[in-house]
């Protein structure tokens, strides 16, 4: 069961109707969605702008949305009220907000960029300098951080309270965390779609000559200014979804972990959704983890 702490006190299980903790390979690597039964004592603690703790790792989350769920159930003469909340990992939630001041950096580390965007993230393992980072007024830093990650050929993983940068090929050099049967999942593969969605890129160098990335396959091409050959190749290198699997509840799994597949190549988790339905409202109780698994494509 997912644990939720409000104002330093763990909520009783019968107050939690539904929780989804989602680990993603994105600049804000963990998000929370929950439906919680409230009364006057905790309603204000679950308002937009408040922070709560959730999950076995007790990560802190910043609530960005809190709305009343439509309910008709009653307990005696009292109407049962639930709040539906959405929250982002507190240490880096500010990068999702639209900027009122621009951020322009050269040769700044990723952690310095997060800090410039107001994040309280203390450090990033295996951090790297970003050649050029620009986020203008009215834009959200998260989109530009995602682009910087792609240009440098990697992703971020949040695990055990720490953020770490991985280059995509290095993800497949890890020790696998578990093994899944090859036939116990939904397979996804479309070479036709990949040729359209996974593009090749080209640019122009200081001499006015064309510079190309990976052109080994027939793909749609896109011009990217001020890019090196390595950056152009990194833009084409990506993780492509291959399987979707529903397994027993396992909150320790997170995006970036490597999963062994019986009679197949290991795949990397790009999203792990940990779902807990309590059944306290009369619906069936259920808890499971859903995994989106990908392979590396060049």
mmCIF file of C-alpha atoms in Angstrom:
data_model
loop_
_atom_site.group_PDB
_atom_site.id
_atom_site.type_symbol
_atom_site.label_atom_id
_atom_site.label_comp_id
_atom_site.label_asym_id
_atom_site.label_seq_id
_atom_site.Cartn_x
_atom_site.Cartn_y
_atom_site.Cartn_z
ATOM 1 C CA UNK A 1 0.000 0.000 0.000
ATOM 2 C CA UNK A 2 1.175 3.548 -0.772
ATOM 3 C CA UNK A 3 1.792 5.628 2.338
ATOM 4 C CA UNK A 4 0.692 9.284 2.407
ATOM 5 C CA UNK A 5 1.853 11.679 5.119
ATOM 6 C CA UNK A 6 0.011 14.981 5.685
ATOM 7 C CA UNK A 7 1.252 17.487 8.278
ATOM 8 C CA UNK A 8 3.649 14.870 9.625
ATOM 9 C CA UNK A 9 0.917 12.256 10.212
ATOM 10 C CA UNK A 10 0.323 9.187 8.068
ATOM 11 C CA UNK A 11 -3.246 9.034 6.752
ATOM 12 C CA UNK A 12 -5.376 6.046 7.724
ATOM 13 C CA UNK A 13 -5.829 3.527 4.952
ATOM 14 C CA UNK A 14 -9.607 3.982 4.894
ATOM 15 C CA UNK A 15 -9.159 7.667 3.916
ATOM 16 C CA UNK A 16 -7.178 6.819 0.788
ATOM 17 C CA UNK A 17 -9.332 5.697 -2.116
ATOM 18 C CA UNK A 18 -6.811 5.714 -4.947
ATOM 19 C CA UNK A 19 -3.121 6.520 -5.409
ATOM 20 C CA UNK A 20 -0.942 6.468 -8.512
ATOM 21 C CA UNK A 21 2.778 7.150 -8.121
ATOM 22 C CA UNK A 22 4.301 7.499 -11.559
ATOM 23 C CA UNK A 23 8.040 7.289 -12.249
ATOM 24 C CA UNK A 24 9.017 8.729 -15.645
ATOM 25 C CA UNK A 25 12.205 9.327 -17.628
ATOM 26 C CA UNK A 26 11.494 13.066 -17.805
ATOM 27 C CA UNK A 27 12.851 16.239 -16.111
ATOM 28 C CA UNK A 28 10.249 15.935 -13.316
ATOM 29 C CA UNK A 29 10.782 12.218 -12.736
ATOM 30 C CA UNK A 30 8.034 11.436 -10.193
ATOM 31 C CA UNK A 31 4.390 12.527 -10.030
ATOM 32 C CA UNK A 32 1.507 11.673 -7.745
ATOM 33 C CA UNK A 33 -2.230 11.393 -8.297
ATOM 34 C CA UNK A 34 -4.537 10.565 -5.416
ATOM 35 C CA UNK A 35 -8.142 10.617 -4.248
ATOM 36 C CA UNK A 36 -8.376 11.199 -0.514
ATOM 37 C CA UNK A 37 -11.375 11.393 1.777
ATOM 38 C CA UNK A 38 -11.291 14.721 3.625
ATOM 39 C CA UNK A 39 -12.929 16.587 6.456
ATOM 40 C CA UNK A 40 -12.285 19.979 8.026
ATOM 41 C CA UNK A 41 -9.132 18.740 9.746
ATOM 42 C CA UNK A 42 -7.130 17.940 6.598
ATOM 43 C CA UNK A 43 -8.910 19.715 3.723
ATOM 44 C CA UNK A 44 -6.667 22.796 3.877
ATOM 45 C CA UNK A 45 -3.510 20.622 4.032
ATOM 46 C CA UNK A 46 -4.387 19.178 0.616
ATOM 47 C CA UNK A 47 -4.922 22.509 -1.125
ATOM 48 C CA UNK A 48 -2.950 23.685 -4.142
ATOM 49 C CA UNK A 49 0.499 24.870 -3.074
ATOM 50 C CA UNK A 50 0.794 22.492 -0.095
ATOM 51 C CA UNK A 51 3.316 19.646 0.155
ATOM 52 C CA UNK A 52 2.765 16.051 1.230
ATOM 53 C CA UNK A 53 4.882 12.907 1.466
ATOM 54 C CA UNK A 54 4.020 9.704 -0.336
ATOM 55 C CA UNK A 55 5.375 6.295 -1.225
ATOM 56 C CA UNK A 56 7.716 3.909 0.530
ATOM 57 C CA UNK A 57 10.605 6.339 -0.062
ATOM 58 C CA UNK A 58 8.596 9.199 1.538
ATOM 59 C CA UNK A 59 9.307 11.560 -1.361
ATOM 60 C CA UNK A 60 7.877 15.049 -0.932
ATOM 61 C CA UNK A 61 5.341 16.280 -3.495
ATOM 62 C CA UNK A 62 4.064 19.775 -4.294
ATOM 63 C CA UNK A 63 0.326 19.878 -5.034
ATOM 64 C CA UNK A 64 -0.417 21.715 -8.293
ATOM 65 C CA UNK A 65 -4.100 20.777 -8.530
ATOM 66 C CA UNK A 66 -6.713 19.964 -5.911
ATOM 67 C CA UNK A 67 -10.377 19.577 -6.891
ATOM 68 C CA UNK A 68 -13.422 18.061 -5.248
ATOM 69 C CA UNK A 69 -14.395 14.707 -6.716
ATOM 70 C CA UNK A 70 -18.055 14.358 -7.632
ATOM 71 C CA UNK A 71 -19.620 12.130 -4.978
ATOM 72 C CA UNK A 72 -23.104 10.932 -4.046
ATOM 73 C CA UNK A 73 -22.275 8.558 -1.220
ATOM 74 C CA UNK A 74 -23.391 9.286 2.324
ATOM 75 C CA UNK A 75 -22.408 8.067 5.780
ATOM 76 C CA UNK A 76 -25.342 8.599 8.079
ATOM 77 C CA UNK A 77 -26.496 12.152 7.463
ATOM 78 C CA UNK A 78 -23.082 13.308 6.228
ATOM 79 C CA UNK A 79 -21.936 13.451 2.649
ATOM 80 C CA UNK A 80 -18.582 11.753 2.044
ATOM 81 C CA UNK A 81 -16.182 14.213 0.386
ATOM 82 C CA UNK A 82 -13.070 13.327 -1.596
ATOM 83 C CA UNK A 83 -10.348 15.550 -3.031
ATOM 84 C CA UNK A 84 -8.584 14.576 -6.233
ATOM 85 C CA UNK A 85 -5.021 15.886 -6.172
ATOM 86 C CA UNK A 86 -2.158 16.040 -8.639
ATOM 87 C CA UNK A 87 1.361 16.689 -7.341
ATOM 88 C CA UNK A 88 4.930 16.937 -8.640
ATOM 89 C CA UNK A 89 8.216 15.980 -6.994
ATOM 90 C CA UNK A 90 8.772 18.921 -4.656
ATOM 91 C CA UNK A 91 12.525 19.343 -5.208
ATOM 92 C CA UNK A 92 12.094 20.161 -8.899
ATOM 93 C CA UNK A 93 8.444 21.172 -9.354
ATOM 94 C CA UNK A 94 9.312 24.787 -10.247
ATOM 95 C CA UNK A 95 10.656 23.806 -13.675
ATOM 96 C CA UNK A 96 7.083 23.039 -14.774
ATOM 97 C CA UNK A 97 5.897 26.613 -14.225
ATOM 98 C CA UNK A 98 5.869 29.325 -16.888
ATOM 99 C CA UNK A 99 8.740 31.771 -16.429
ATOM 100 C CA UNK A 100 8.393 35.497 -15.824
ATOM 101 C CA UNK A 101 12.161 35.891 -16.302
ATOM 102 C CA UNK A 102 14.316 34.304 -18.993
ATOM 103 C CA UNK A 103 17.054 31.768 -18.230
ATOM 104 C CA UNK A 104 20.097 31.970 -20.514
ATOM 105 C CA UNK A 105 23.116 29.821 -19.667
ATOM 106 C CA UNK A 106 26.298 28.652 -21.383
ATOM 107 C CA UNK A 107 28.411 25.757 -20.130
ATOM 108 C CA UNK A 108 26.218 25.458 -17.023
ATOM 109 C CA UNK A 109 25.674 22.088 -15.387
ATOM 110 C CA UNK A 110 22.215 20.572 -15.337
ATOM 111 C CA UNK A 111 21.991 21.113 -11.571
ATOM 112 C CA UNK A 112 22.803 24.809 -12.049
ATOM 113 C CA UNK A 113 20.012 25.065 -14.636
ATOM 114 C CA UNK A 114 17.538 23.457 -12.222
ATOM 115 C CA UNK A 115 18.652 25.911 -9.524
ATOM 116 C CA UNK A 116 18.228 28.871 -11.896
ATOM 117 C CA UNK A 117 14.649 27.691 -12.458
ATOM 118 C CA UNK A 118 13.974 27.767 -8.700
ATOM 119 C CA UNK A 119 14.393 24.052 -7.971
ATOM 120 C CA UNK A 120 15.813 22.918 -4.629
ATOM 121 C CA UNK A 121 17.490 19.849 -6.140
ATOM 122 C CA UNK A 122 20.800 19.509 -4.292
ATOM 123 C CA UNK A 123 22.839 17.502 -6.786
ATOM 124 C CA UNK A 124 22.735 15.301 -9.866
ATOM 125 C CA UNK A 125 25.032 12.289 -10.063
ATOM 126 C CA UNK A 126 27.036 12.141 -13.324
ATOM 127 C CA UNK A 127 26.052 15.754 -14.100
ATOM 128 C CA UNK A 128 27.247 17.374 -17.321
ATOM 129 C CA UNK A 129 27.639 20.899 -18.776
ATOM 130 C CA UNK A 130 25.041 22.100 -21.268
ATOM 131 C CA UNK A 131 26.633 24.080 -24.087
ATOM 132 C CA UNK A 132 23.749 26.487 -24.519
ATOM 133 C CA UNK A 133 20.499 26.687 -22.561
ATOM 134 C CA UNK A 134 17.745 29.208 -23.273
ATOM 135 C CA UNK A 135 14.290 29.448 -21.743
ATOM 136 C CA UNK A 136 12.459 32.657 -22.550
ATOM 137 C CA UNK A 137 9.718 34.515 -20.708
ATOM 138 C CA UNK A 138 6.418 32.650 -21.005
ATOM 139 C CA UNK A 139 8.076 29.249 -21.462
ATOM 140 C CA UNK A 140 8.515 26.296 -19.079
ATOM 141 C CA UNK A 141 12.097 25.158 -18.334
ATOM 142 C CA UNK A 142 11.079 21.484 -18.301
ATOM 143 C CA UNK A 143 10.704 21.390 -22.092
ATOM 144 C CA UNK A 144 14.152 22.896 -22.654
ATOM 145 C CA UNK A 145 15.748 20.596 -20.069
ATOM 146 C CA UNK A 146 14.229 17.617 -21.906
ATOM 147 C CA UNK A 147 15.792 18.899 -25.117
ATOM 148 C CA UNK A 148 19.195 19.320 -23.423
ATOM 149 C CA UNK A 149 18.971 15.733 -22.178
ATOM 150 C CA UNK A 150 18.200 14.480 -25.686
ATOM 151 C CA UNK A 151 21.045 16.496 -27.218
ATOM 152 C CA UNK A 152 23.406 14.901 -24.698
ATOM 153 C CA UNK A 153 22.021 11.425 -25.333
ATOM 154 C CA UNK A 154 20.620 10.549 -21.937
ATOM 155 C CA UNK A 155 17.904 10.752 -19.314
ATOM 156 C CA UNK A 156 17.427 11.346 -15.603
ATOM 157 C CA UNK A 157 16.474 8.726 -13.035
ATOM 158 C CA UNK A 158 15.127 9.434 -9.557
ATOM 159 C CA UNK A 159 15.738 6.576 -7.150
ATOM 160 C CA UNK A 160 16.116 6.406 -3.367
ATOM 161 C CA UNK A 161 15.907 10.182 -3.093
ATOM 162 C CA UNK A 162 18.691 10.860 -5.608
ATOM 163 C CA UNK A 163 18.782 12.123 -9.187
ATOM 164 C CA UNK A 164 21.258 10.618 -11.643
ATOM 165 C CA UNK A 165 22.025 11.203 -15.323
ATOM 166 C CA UNK A 166 22.450 8.143 -17.552
ATOM 167 C CA UNK A 167 23.570 8.074 -21.151
ATOM 168 C CA UNK A 168 21.146 5.858 -23.044
ATOM 169 C CA UNK A 169 23.624 3.058 -23.960
ATOM 170 C CA UNK A 170 24.756 2.876 -20.312
ATOM 171 C CA UNK A 171 21.217 2.003 -19.204
ATOM 172 C CA UNK A 172 21.658 -1.392 -20.847
ATOM 173 C CA UNK A 173 24.911 -2.066 -18.958
ATOM 174 C CA UNK A 174 23.119 -2.133 -15.595
ATOM 175 C CA UNK A 175 22.228 -5.240 -13.623
ATOM 176 C CA UNK A 176 18.643 -6.257 -14.359
ATOM 177 C CA UNK A 177 16.196 -5.715 -11.494
ATOM 178 C CA UNK A 178 13.757 -8.497 -12.418
ATOM 179 C CA UNK A 179 12.825 -10.954 -15.170
ATOM 180 C CA UNK A 180 9.532 -10.966 -17.069
ATOM 181 C CA UNK A 181 8.099 -13.733 -19.285
ATOM 182 C CA UNK A 182 8.190 -12.749 -22.948
ATOM 183 C CA UNK A 183 4.536 -13.655 -23.491
ATOM 184 C CA UNK A 184 3.143 -11.936 -20.390
ATOM 185 C CA UNK A 185 2.945 -8.444 -21.894
ATOM 186 C CA UNK A 186 1.581 -6.420 -24.769
ATOM 187 C CA UNK A 187 4.034 -6.140 -27.680
ATOM 188 C CA UNK A 188 4.280 -2.864 -29.581
ATOM 189 C CA UNK A 189 6.221 -2.523 -32.802
ATOM 190 C CA UNK A 190 5.729 -0.520 -35.970
ATOM 191 C CA UNK A 191 8.689 0.143 -38.227
ATOM 192 C CA UNK A 192 6.499 2.364 -40.403
ATOM 193 C CA UNK A 193 5.620 4.682 -37.514
ATOM 194 C CA UNK A 194 9.210 4.783 -36.272
ATOM 195 C CA UNK A 195 10.497 6.024 -39.628
ATOM 196 C CA UNK A 196 8.172 9.023 -39.267
ATOM 197 C CA UNK A 197 8.557 9.647 -35.541
ATOM 198 C CA UNK A 198 12.309 8.988 -35.128
ATOM 199 C CA UNK A 199 13.859 11.630 -37.332
ATOM 200 C CA UNK A 200 17.364 12.252 -38.633
ATOM 201 C CA UNK A 201 18.872 15.693 -38.194
ATOM 202 C CA UNK A 202 21.312 17.964 -39.985
ATOM 203 C CA UNK A 203 22.945 21.330 -39.387
ATOM 204 C CA UNK A 204 25.516 23.753 -40.817
ATOM 205 C CA UNK A 205 28.977 24.240 -39.302
ATOM 206 C CA UNK A 206 31.022 27.437 -39.045
ATOM 207 C CA UNK A 207 32.407 26.886 -42.575
ATOM 208 C CA UNK A 208 28.913 26.738 -44.044
ATOM 209 C CA UNK A 209 29.161 22.976 -44.676
ATOM 210 C CA UNK A 210 26.328 20.579 -43.939
ATOM 211 C CA UNK A 211 26.775 18.352 -40.894
ATOM 212 C CA UNK A 212 24.660 15.216 -40.588
ATOM 213 C CA UNK A 213 23.628 12.912 -37.781
ATOM 214 C CA UNK A 214 22.586 9.293 -38.235
ATOM 215 C CA UNK A 215 21.451 8.669 -41.828
ATOM 216 C CA UNK A 216 21.681 4.870 -41.890
ATOM 217 C CA UNK A 217 17.898 4.540 -42.279
ATOM 218 C CA UNK A 218 15.358 6.313 -44.452
ATOM 219 C CA UNK A 219 13.758 8.832 -42.115
ATOM 220 C CA UNK A 220 12.145 12.244 -42.224
ATOM 221 C CA UNK A 221 14.852 14.914 -41.829
ATOM 222 C CA UNK A 222 14.874 18.105 -39.788
ATOM 223 C CA UNK A 223 17.269 21.050 -39.688
ATOM 224 C CA UNK A 224 18.707 21.982 -36.264
ATOM 225 C CA UNK A 225 20.900 25.121 -36.023
ATOM 226 C CA UNK A 226 24.196 25.284 -34.059
ATOM 227 C CA UNK A 227 24.523 21.515 -33.599
ATOM 228 C CA UNK A 228 27.626 19.326 -33.635
ATOM 229 C CA UNK A 229 27.687 15.942 -35.329
ATOM 230 C CA UNK A 230 27.586 14.214 -31.925
ATOM 231 C CA UNK A 231 24.524 16.195 -30.860
ATOM 232 C CA UNK A 232 22.784 15.399 -34.138
ATOM 233 C CA UNK A 233 23.423 11.692 -33.601
ATOM 234 C CA UNK A 234 22.169 11.929 -30.013
ATOM 235 C CA UNK A 235 18.916 13.479 -31.221
ATOM 236 C CA UNK A 236 18.180 10.375 -33.306
ATOM 237 C CA UNK A 237 19.251 7.930 -30.587
ATOM 238 C CA UNK A 238 16.195 7.275 -28.422
ATOM 239 C CA UNK A 239 14.219 4.738 -26.435
ATOM 240 C CA UNK A 240 11.338 3.225 -28.400
ATOM 241 C CA UNK A 241 8.388 1.570 -26.657
ATOM 242 C CA UNK A 242 8.322 -2.213 -27.164
ATOM 243 C CA UNK A 243 6.227 -3.735 -24.368
ATOM 244 C CA UNK A 244 3.590 -2.843 -21.792
ATOM 245 C CA UNK A 245 3.383 -5.169 -18.795
ATOM 246 C CA UNK A 246 1.156 -5.290 -15.720
ATOM 247 C CA UNK A 247 2.817 -6.967 -12.729
ATOM 248 C CA UNK A 248 2.453 -7.269 -8.969
ATOM 249 C CA UNK A 249 2.798 -4.030 -6.991
ATOM 250 C CA UNK A 250 6.508 -3.178 -6.842
ATOM 251 C CA UNK A 251 7.158 0.421 -5.888
ATOM 252 C CA UNK A 252 10.941 -0.067 -5.932
ATOM 253 C CA UNK A 253 10.894 -0.215 -9.746
ATOM 254 C CA UNK A 254 11.437 3.121 -11.461
ATOM 255 C CA UNK A 255 12.121 4.648 -14.851
ATOM 256 C CA UNK A 256 15.658 3.866 -15.969
ATOM 257 C CA UNK A 257 15.754 0.375 -14.427
ATOM 258 C CA UNK A 258 16.680 -2.538 -16.680
ATOM 259 C CA UNK A 259 14.285 -5.494 -16.982
ATOM 260 C CA UNK A 260 15.303 -8.915 -18.284
ATOM 261 C CA UNK A 261 12.923 -10.537 -20.785
ATOM 262 C CA UNK A 262 12.850 -14.333 -21.107
ATOM 263 C CA UNK A 263 14.049 -15.378 -24.580
ATOM 264 C CA UNK A 264 14.520 -11.733 -25.511
ATOM 265 C CA UNK A 265 16.749 -8.704 -25.078
ATOM 266 C CA UNK A 266 16.552 -6.696 -21.843
ATOM 267 C CA UNK A 267 14.404 -3.568 -21.940
ATOM 268 C CA UNK A 268 14.517 -0.286 -19.997
ATOM 269 C CA UNK A 269 11.571 1.100 -18.041
ATOM 270 C CA UNK A 270 10.528 4.505 -19.371
ATOM 271 C CA UNK A 271 7.426 4.720 -17.167
ATOM 272 C CA UNK A 272 6.429 2.780 -14.059
ATOM 273 C CA UNK A 273 2.947 3.501 -12.683
ATOM 274 C CA UNK A 274 2.292 2.116 -9.188
ATOM 275 C CA UNK A 275 -1.477 1.913 -8.701
ATOM 276 C CA UNK A 276 -3.292 1.362 -5.406
ATOM 277 C CA UNK A 277 -7.091 1.115 -5.189
ATOM 278 C CA UNK A 278 -8.196 0.625 -1.585
ATOM 279 C CA UNK A 279 -11.763 -0.520 -2.229
ATOM 280 C CA UNK A 280 -12.996 1.507 0.760
ATOM 281 C CA UNK A 281 -15.808 2.982 -1.362
ATOM 282 C CA UNK A 282 -17.217 -0.438 -2.249
ATOM 283 C CA UNK A 283 -15.298 -0.892 -5.488
ATOM 284 C CA UNK A 284 -12.898 -3.849 -5.828
ATOM 285 C CA UNK A 285 -9.542 -3.340 -4.115
ATOM 286 C CA UNK A 286 -6.542 -3.713 -6.383
ATOM 287 C CA UNK A 287 -2.861 -2.867 -6.452
ATOM 288 C CA UNK A 288 -0.412 -3.378 -9.278
ATOM 289 C CA UNK A 289 2.503 -1.851 -11.178
ATOM 290 C CA UNK A 290 2.278 -1.113 -14.877
ATOM 291 C CA UNK A 291 5.496 -0.883 -16.872
ATOM 292 C CA UNK A 292 6.236 0.696 -20.241
ATOM 293 C CA UNK A 293 9.425 -0.954 -21.568
ATOM 294 C CA UNK A 294 11.682 0.259 -24.357
ATOM 295 C CA UNK A 295 14.711 -0.641 -26.408
ATOM 296 C CA UNK A 296 17.442 1.605 -27.785
ATOM 297 C CA UNK A 297 17.098 2.733 -31.377
ATOM 298 C CA UNK A 298 19.839 4.553 -33.284
#
